């Protein structure tokens, strides 16, 4: 399977288990790997035959800047669900959501959750 990478997307959201996170918000980063058959767009050089990276960004933004949730796991799940719903050409998606500087005891650069989901998952 061919892969398209959309990496280093940055957003500001109000997600977290603590009230302060929901009130103040924080940065979130996302990396998405789309598994698809890129043979046709490779031949046609036509954007209509593949995924538009700007539309992928908007789909991820909708989740990460949208309705607050408590867990990074939930955000990651919802991004995968959103991508598979919006892009019929995508057979599977890997999503990594990173929360830099989490407000937890100790010193952490970041926490992240990465998942991979295949077509059919978006309806579950």
PDB file of N, CA and C in Angstrom, residues 11-83:
ATOM      1  N   UNK A  11      -2.071  22.764  16.371  1.00  0.00           N
ATOM      2  CA  UNK A  11      -3.390  23.276  16.706  1.00  0.00           C
ATOM      3  C   UNK A  11      -3.417  23.755  18.150  1.00  0.00           C
ATOM      4  N   UNK A  12      -4.478  24.474  18.499  1.00  0.00           N
ATOM      5  CA  UNK A  12      -4.680  24.905  19.877  1.00  0.00           C
ATOM      6  C   UNK A  12      -6.057  24.425  20.290  1.00  0.00           C
ATOM      7  N   UNK A  13      -6.100  23.593  21.345  1.00  0.00           N
ATOM      8  CA  UNK A  13      -7.359  23.024  21.789  1.00  0.00           C
ATOM      9  C   UNK A  13      -7.522  23.101  23.288  1.00  0.00           C
ATOM     10  N   UNK A  14      -8.683  22.699  23.755  1.00  0.00           N
ATOM     11  CA  UNK A  14      -9.052  22.804  25.170  1.00  0.00           C
ATOM     12  C   UNK A  14      -9.351  21.427  25.757  1.00  0.00           C
ATOM     13  N   UNK A  15      -8.460  20.493  25.522  1.00  0.00           N
ATOM     14  CA  UNK A  15      -8.637  19.112  25.937  1.00  0.00           C
ATOM     15  C   UNK A  15      -7.789  18.806  27.159  1.00  0.00           C
ATOM     16  N   UNK A  16      -8.292  17.919  28.002  1.00  0.00           N
ATOM     17  CA  UNK A  16      -7.505  17.487  29.143  1.00  0.00           C
ATOM     18  C   UNK A  16      -8.378  17.058  30.297  1.00  0.00           C
ATOM     19  N   UNK A  17      -7.766  16.343  31.220  1.00  0.00           N
ATOM     20  CA  UNK A  17      -8.478  15.821  32.381  1.00  0.00           C
ATOM     21  C   UNK A  17      -8.617  16.858  33.490  1.00  0.00           C
ATOM     22  N   UNK A  18      -7.843  17.941  33.403  1.00  0.00           N
ATOM     23  CA  UNK A  18      -7.863  18.968  34.446  1.00  0.00           C
ATOM     24  C   UNK A  18      -8.641  20.194  33.972  1.00  0.00           C
ATOM     25  N   UNK A  19      -9.373  20.820  34.898  1.00  0.00           N
ATOM     26  CA  UNK A  19     -10.188  21.987  34.574  1.00  0.00           C
ATOM     27  C   UNK A  19      -9.367  23.104  33.932  1.00  0.00           C
ATOM     28  N   UNK A  20      -8.126  23.289  34.397  1.00  0.00           N
ATOM     29  CA  UNK A  20      -7.275  24.343  33.852  1.00  0.00           C
ATOM     30  C   UNK A  20      -7.007  24.133  32.357  1.00  0.00           C
ATOM     31  N   UNK A  21      -6.849  22.885  31.956  1.00  0.00           N
ATOM     32  CA  UNK A  21      -6.600  22.583  30.544  1.00  0.00           C
ATOM     33  C   UNK A  21      -7.805  22.964  29.695  1.00  0.00           C
ATOM     34  N   UNK A  22      -8.982  22.696  30.223  1.00  0.00           N
ATOM     35  CA  UNK A  22     -10.213  23.013  29.491  1.00  0.00           C
ATOM     36  C   UNK A  22     -10.454  24.520  29.424  1.00  0.00           C
ATOM     37  N   UNK A  23      -9.963  25.234  30.412  1.00  0.00           N
ATOM     38  CA  UNK A  23     -10.153  26.687  30.468  1.00  0.00           C
ATOM     39  C   UNK A  23      -9.080  27.439  29.684  1.00  0.00           C
ATOM     40  N   UNK A  24      -7.815  27.079  29.889  1.00  0.00           N
ATOM     41  CA  UNK A  24      -6.699  27.802  29.282  1.00  0.00           C
ATOM     42  C   UNK A  24      -6.316  27.294  27.897  1.00  0.00           C
ATOM     43  N   UNK A  25      -6.518  26.003  27.671  1.00  0.00           N
ATOM     44  CA  UNK A  25      -6.133  25.408  26.396  1.00  0.00           C
ATOM     45  C   UNK A  25      -4.635  25.182  26.302  1.00  0.00           C
ATOM     46  N   UNK A  26      -4.226  24.533  25.211  1.00  0.00           N
ATOM     47  CA  UNK A  26      -2.816  24.222  24.995  1.00  0.00           C
ATOM     48  C   UNK A  26      -2.600  23.769  23.560  1.00  0.00           C
ATOM     49  N   UNK A  27      -1.327  23.606  23.205  1.00  0.00           N
ATOM     50  CA  UNK A  27      -0.975  23.165  21.855  1.00  0.00           C
ATOM     51  C   UNK A  27      -1.143  21.653  21.722  1.00  0.00           C
ATOM     52  N   UNK A  28      -1.461  21.233  20.518  1.00  0.00           N
ATOM     53  CA  UNK A  28      -1.496  19.823  20.145  1.00  0.00           C
ATOM     54  C   UNK A  28      -0.880  19.710  18.758  1.00  0.00           C
ATOM     55  N   UNK A  29      -0.106  18.654  18.545  1.00  0.00           N
ATOM     56  CA  UNK A  29       0.501  18.395  17.243  1.00  0.00           C
ATOM     57  C   UNK A  29      -0.096  17.100  16.693  1.00  0.00           C
ATOM     58  N   UNK A  30      -0.175  17.013  15.374  1.00  0.00           N
ATOM     59  CA  UNK A  30      -0.710  15.798  14.761  1.00  0.00           C
ATOM     60  C   UNK A  30       0.103  15.417  13.534  1.00  0.00           C
ATOM     61  N   UNK A  31       0.318  14.115  13.393  1.00  0.00           N
ATOM     62  CA  UNK A  31       0.929  13.509  12.211  1.00  0.00           C
ATOM     63  C   UNK A  31      -0.039  12.446  11.712  1.00  0.00           C
ATOM     64  N   UNK A  32      -0.294  12.460  10.407  1.00  0.00           N
ATOM     65  CA  UNK A  32      -1.235  11.507   9.822  1.00  0.00           C
ATOM     66  C   UNK A  32      -0.558  10.814   8.648  1.00  0.00           C
ATOM     67  N   UNK A  33      -0.682   9.498   8.612  1.00  0.00           N
ATOM     68  CA  UNK A  33      -0.206   8.714   7.479  1.00  0.00           C
ATOM     69  C   UNK A  33      -1.415   8.052   6.835  1.00  0.00           C
ATOM     70  N   UNK A  34      -1.633   8.366   5.579  1.00  0.00           N
ATOM     71  CA  UNK A  34      -2.778   7.845   4.837  1.00  0.00           C
ATOM     72  C   UNK A  34      -2.303   6.710   3.937  1.00  0.00           C
ATOM     73  N   UNK A  35      -2.929   5.564   4.044  1.00  0.00           N
ATOM     74  CA  UNK A  35      -2.607   4.435   3.177  1.00  0.00           C
ATOM     75  C   UNK A  35      -3.653   4.381   2.067  1.00  0.00           C
ATOM     76  N   UNK A  36      -3.165   4.418   0.826  1.00  0.00           N
ATOM     77  CA  UNK A  36      -4.056   4.455  -0.323  1.00  0.00           C
ATOM     78  C   UNK A  36      -3.330   3.951  -1.554  1.00  0.00           C
ATOM     79  N   UNK A  37      -4.061   3.754  -2.614  1.00  0.00           N
ATOM     80  CA  UNK A  37      -3.449   3.358  -3.884  1.00  0.00           C
ATOM     81  C   UNK A  37      -3.131   4.637  -4.659  1.00  0.00           C
ATOM     82  N   UNK A  38      -1.869   4.985  -4.757  1.00  0.00           N
ATOM     83  CA  UNK A  38      -1.446   6.225  -5.424  1.00  0.00           C
ATOM     84  C   UNK A  38      -1.068   6.001  -6.887  1.00  0.00           C
ATOM     85  N   UNK A  39      -1.399   4.844  -7.426  1.00  0.00           N
ATOM     86  CA  UNK A  39      -1.033   4.559  -8.810  1.00  0.00           C
ATOM     87  C   UNK A  39      -1.739   5.508  -9.779  1.00  0.00           C
ATOM     88  N   UNK A  40      -3.048   5.681  -9.618  1.00  0.00           N
ATOM     89  CA  UNK A  40      -3.797   6.538 -10.540  1.00  0.00           C
ATOM     90  C   UNK A  40      -3.331   7.993 -10.475  1.00  0.00           C
ATOM     91  N   UNK A  41      -3.267   8.609  -9.283  1.00  0.00           N
ATOM     92  CA  UNK A  41      -2.790   9.992  -9.273  1.00  0.00           C
ATOM     93  C   UNK A  41      -1.338  10.125  -9.752  1.00  0.00           C
ATOM     94  N   UNK A  42      -0.559   9.071  -9.572  1.00  0.00           N
ATOM     95  CA  UNK A  42       0.803   9.083 -10.090  1.00  0.00           C
ATOM     96  C   UNK A  42       0.840   9.172 -11.604  1.00  0.00           C
ATOM     97  N   UNK A  43      -0.153   8.545 -12.235  1.00  0.00           N
ATOM     98  CA  UNK A  43      -0.248   8.583 -13.697  1.00  0.00           C
ATOM     99  C   UNK A  43      -0.921   9.851 -14.196  1.00  0.00           C
ATOM    100  N   UNK A  44      -2.009  10.271 -13.551  1.00  0.00           N
ATOM    101  CA  UNK A  44      -2.835  11.362 -14.074  1.00  0.00           C
ATOM    102  C   UNK A  44      -2.354  12.751 -13.675  1.00  0.00           C
ATOM    103  N   UNK A  45      -1.617  12.851 -12.552  1.00  0.00           N
ATOM    104  CA  UNK A  45      -1.188  14.145 -12.023  1.00  0.00           C
ATOM    105  C   UNK A  45      -2.398  15.042 -11.741  1.00  0.00           C
ATOM    106  N   UNK A  46      -3.501  14.420 -11.302  1.00  0.00           N
ATOM    107  CA  UNK A  46      -4.763  15.121 -11.061  1.00  0.00           C
ATOM    108  C   UNK A  46      -5.112  15.059  -9.572  1.00  0.00           C
ATOM    109  N   UNK A  47      -5.263  16.211  -8.950  1.00  0.00           N
ATOM    110  CA  UNK A  47      -5.584  16.294  -7.527  1.00  0.00           C
ATOM    111  C   UNK A  47      -6.897  15.582  -7.199  1.00  0.00           C
ATOM    112  N   UNK A  48      -7.820  15.539  -8.124  1.00  0.00           N
ATOM    113  CA  UNK A  48      -9.098  14.862  -7.883  1.00  0.00           C
ATOM    114  C   UNK A  48      -8.941  13.357  -7.696  1.00  0.00           C
ATOM    115  N   UNK A  49      -7.793  12.804  -8.058  1.00  0.00           N
ATOM    116  CA  UNK A  49      -7.557  11.365  -7.943  1.00  0.00           C
ATOM    117  C   UNK A  49      -6.862  10.963  -6.649  1.00  0.00           C
ATOM    118  N   UNK A  50      -6.639  11.929  -5.760  1.00  0.00           N
ATOM    119  CA  UNK A  50      -5.922  11.637  -4.518  1.00  0.00           C
ATOM    120  C   UNK A  50      -6.524  12.460  -3.383  1.00  0.00           C
ATOM    121  N   UNK A  51      -5.800  12.624  -2.299  1.00  0.00           N
ATOM    122  CA  UNK A  51      -6.273  13.451  -1.183  1.00  0.00           C
ATOM    123  C   UNK A  51      -5.624  14.833  -1.268  1.00  0.00           C
ATOM    124  N   UNK A  52      -6.400  15.827  -0.931  1.00  0.00           N
ATOM    125  CA  UNK A  52      -5.919  17.196  -0.885  1.00  0.00           C
ATOM    126  C   UNK A  52      -5.382  17.436   0.521  1.00  0.00           C
ATOM    127  N   UNK A  53      -4.112  17.766   0.633  1.00  0.00           N
ATOM    128  CA  UNK A  53      -3.491  17.922   1.954  1.00  0.00           C
ATOM    129  C   UNK A  53      -4.181  19.005   2.784  1.00  0.00           C
ATOM    130  N   UNK A  54      -4.636  20.064   2.138  1.00  0.00           N
ATOM    131  CA  UNK A  54      -5.333  21.139   2.856  1.00  0.00           C
ATOM    132  C   UNK A  54      -6.638  20.620   3.460  1.00  0.00           C
ATOM    133  N   UNK A  55      -7.313  19.735   2.765  1.00  0.00           N
ATOM    134  CA  UNK A  55      -8.551  19.152   3.283  1.00  0.00           C
ATOM    135  C   UNK A  55      -8.266  18.190   4.432  1.00  0.00           C
ATOM    136  N   UNK A  56      -7.158  17.485   4.366  1.00  0.00           N
ATOM    137  CA  UNK A  56      -6.746  16.620   5.478  1.00  0.00           C
ATOM    138  C   UNK A  56      -6.491  17.489   6.708  1.00  0.00           C
ATOM    139  N   UNK A  57      -5.767  18.578   6.520  1.00  0.00           N
ATOM    140  CA  UNK A  57      -5.494  19.508   7.620  1.00  0.00           C
ATOM    141  C   UNK A  57      -6.803  19.991   8.251  1.00  0.00           C
ATOM    142  N   UNK A  58      -7.749  20.388   7.436  1.00  0.00           N
ATOM    143  CA  UNK A  58      -9.030  20.887   7.948  1.00  0.00           C
ATOM    144  C   UNK A  58      -9.796  19.807   8.705  1.00  0.00           C
ATOM    145  N   UNK A  59      -9.738  18.569   8.238  1.00  0.00           N
ATOM    146  CA  UNK A  59     -10.410  17.463   8.926  1.00  0.00           C
ATOM    147  C   UNK A  59      -9.805  17.235  10.309  1.00  0.00           C
ATOM    148  N   UNK A  60      -8.485  17.293  10.402  1.00  0.00           N
ATOM    149  CA  UNK A  60      -7.800  17.113  11.679  1.00  0.00           C
ATOM    150  C   UNK A  60      -8.090  18.312  12.589  1.00  0.00           C
ATOM    151  N   UNK A  61      -8.045  19.498  12.031  1.00  0.00           N
ATOM    152  CA  UNK A  61      -8.325  20.728  12.791  1.00  0.00           C
ATOM    153  C   UNK A  61      -9.709  20.684  13.427  1.00  0.00           C
ATOM    154  N   UNK A  62     -10.679  20.198  12.675  1.00  0.00           N
ATOM    155  CA  UNK A  62     -12.055  20.096  13.169  1.00  0.00           C
ATOM    156  C   UNK A  62     -12.118  19.328  14.486  1.00  0.00           C
ATOM    157  N   UNK A  63     -11.301  18.293  14.601  1.00  0.00           N
ATOM    158  CA  UNK A  63     -11.279  17.479  15.818  1.00  0.00           C
ATOM    159  C   UNK A  63     -10.435  18.147  16.897  1.00  0.00           C
ATOM    160  N   UNK A  64      -9.216  18.526  16.561  1.00  0.00           N
ATOM    161  CA  UNK A  64      -8.296  19.020  17.584  1.00  0.00           C
ATOM    162  C   UNK A  64      -8.652  20.403  18.110  1.00  0.00           C
ATOM    163  N   UNK A  65      -9.367  21.187  17.329  1.00  0.00           N
ATOM    164  CA  UNK A  65      -9.828  22.487  17.816  1.00  0.00           C
ATOM    165  C   UNK A  65     -11.316  22.460  18.133  1.00  0.00           C
ATOM    166  N   UNK A  66     -11.899  21.280  18.105  1.00  0.00           N
ATOM    167  CA  UNK A  66     -13.329  21.130  18.334  1.00  0.00           C
ATOM    168  C   UNK A  66     -13.695  20.797  19.766  1.00  0.00           C
ATOM    169  N   UNK A  67     -14.751  20.040  19.899  1.00  0.00           N
ATOM    170  CA  UNK A  67     -15.318  19.680  21.202  1.00  0.00           C
ATOM    171  C   UNK A  67     -14.263  19.128  22.152  1.00  0.00           C
ATOM    172  N   UNK A  68     -14.148  19.736  23.344  1.00  0.00           N
ATOM    173  CA  UNK A  68     -13.146  19.265  24.306  1.00  0.00           C
ATOM    174  C   UNK A  68     -13.414  17.841  24.786  1.00  0.00           C
ATOM    175  N   UNK A  69     -12.326  17.093  24.931  1.00  0.00           N
ATOM    176  CA  UNK A  69     -12.373  15.745  25.510  1.00  0.00           C
ATOM    177  C   UNK A  69     -11.279  15.655  26.565  1.00  0.00           C
ATOM    178  N   UNK A  70     -11.306  14.606  27.349  1.00  0.00           N
ATOM    179  CA  UNK A  70     -10.332  14.453  28.427  1.00  0.00           C
ATOM    180  C   UNK A  70      -9.031  13.801  27.970  1.00  0.00           C
ATOM    181  N   UNK A  71      -9.122  12.840  27.054  1.00  0.00           N
ATOM    182  CA  UNK A  71      -7.975  11.982  26.745  1.00  0.00           C
ATOM    183  C   UNK A  71      -7.388  12.209  25.355  1.00  0.00           C
ATOM    184  N   UNK A  72      -6.067  12.123  25.266  1.00  0.00           N
ATOM    185  CA  UNK A  72      -5.391  12.166  23.976  1.00  0.00           C
ATOM    186  C   UNK A  72      -5.826  10.945  23.153  1.00  0.00           C
ATOM    187  N   UNK A  73      -6.109   9.845  23.812  1.00  0.00           N
ATOM    188  CA  UNK A  73      -6.596   8.647  23.120  1.00  0.00           C
ATOM    189  C   UNK A  73      -7.899   8.943  22.372  1.00  0.00           C
ATOM    190  N   UNK A  74      -8.782   9.705  22.998  1.00  0.00           N
ATOM    191  CA  UNK A  74     -10.061  10.055  22.374  1.00  0.00           C
ATOM    192  C   UNK A  74      -9.834  10.957  21.168  1.00  0.00           C
ATOM    193  N   UNK A  75      -8.951  11.933  21.302  1.00  0.00           N
ATOM    194  CA  UNK A  75      -8.631  12.806  20.168  1.00  0.00           C
ATOM    195  C   UNK A  75      -8.101  12.001  18.990  1.00  0.00           C
ATOM    196  N   UNK A  76      -7.182  11.104  19.267  1.00  0.00           N
ATOM    197  CA  UNK A  76      -6.552  10.303  18.222  1.00  0.00           C
ATOM    198  C   UNK A  76      -7.593   9.424  17.531  1.00  0.00           C
ATOM    199  N   UNK A  77      -8.442   8.802  18.311  1.00  0.00           N
ATOM    200  CA  UNK A  77      -9.543   7.978  17.787  1.00  0.00           C
ATOM    201  C   UNK A  77     -10.436   8.799  16.859  1.00  0.00           C
ATOM    202  N   UNK A  78     -10.794   9.990  17.313  1.00  0.00           N
ATOM    203  CA  UNK A  78     -11.701  10.834  16.524  1.00  0.00           C
ATOM    204  C   UNK A  78     -11.065  11.336  15.240  1.00  0.00           C
ATOM    205  N   UNK A  79      -9.778  11.616  15.270  1.00  0.00           N
ATOM    206  CA  UNK A  79      -9.093  12.029  14.038  1.00  0.00           C
ATOM    207  C   UNK A  79      -9.128  10.887  13.021  1.00  0.00           C
ATOM    208  N   UNK A  80      -8.800   9.685  13.460  1.00  0.00           N
ATOM    209  CA  UNK A  80      -8.829   8.533  12.543  1.00  0.00           C
ATOM    210  C   UNK A  80     -10.222   8.342  11.958  1.00  0.00           C
ATOM    211  N   UNK A  81     -11.220   8.431  12.802  1.00  0.00           N
ATOM    212  CA  UNK A  81     -12.613   8.275  12.373  1.00  0.00           C
ATOM    213  C   UNK A  81     -12.969   9.346  11.332  1.00  0.00           C
ATOM    214  N   UNK A  82     -12.592  10.574  11.605  1.00  0.00           N
ATOM    215  CA  UNK A  82     -12.892  11.696  10.712  1.00  0.00           C
ATOM    216  C   UNK A  82     -12.221  11.521   9.348  1.00  0.00           C
ATOM    217  N   UNK A  83     -10.968  11.146   9.344  1.00  0.00           N
ATOM    218  CA  UNK A  83     -10.231  10.986   8.087  1.00  0.00           C
ATOM    219  C   UNK A  83     -10.856   9.877   7.241  1.00  0.00           C
TER     220      UNK A  83
END
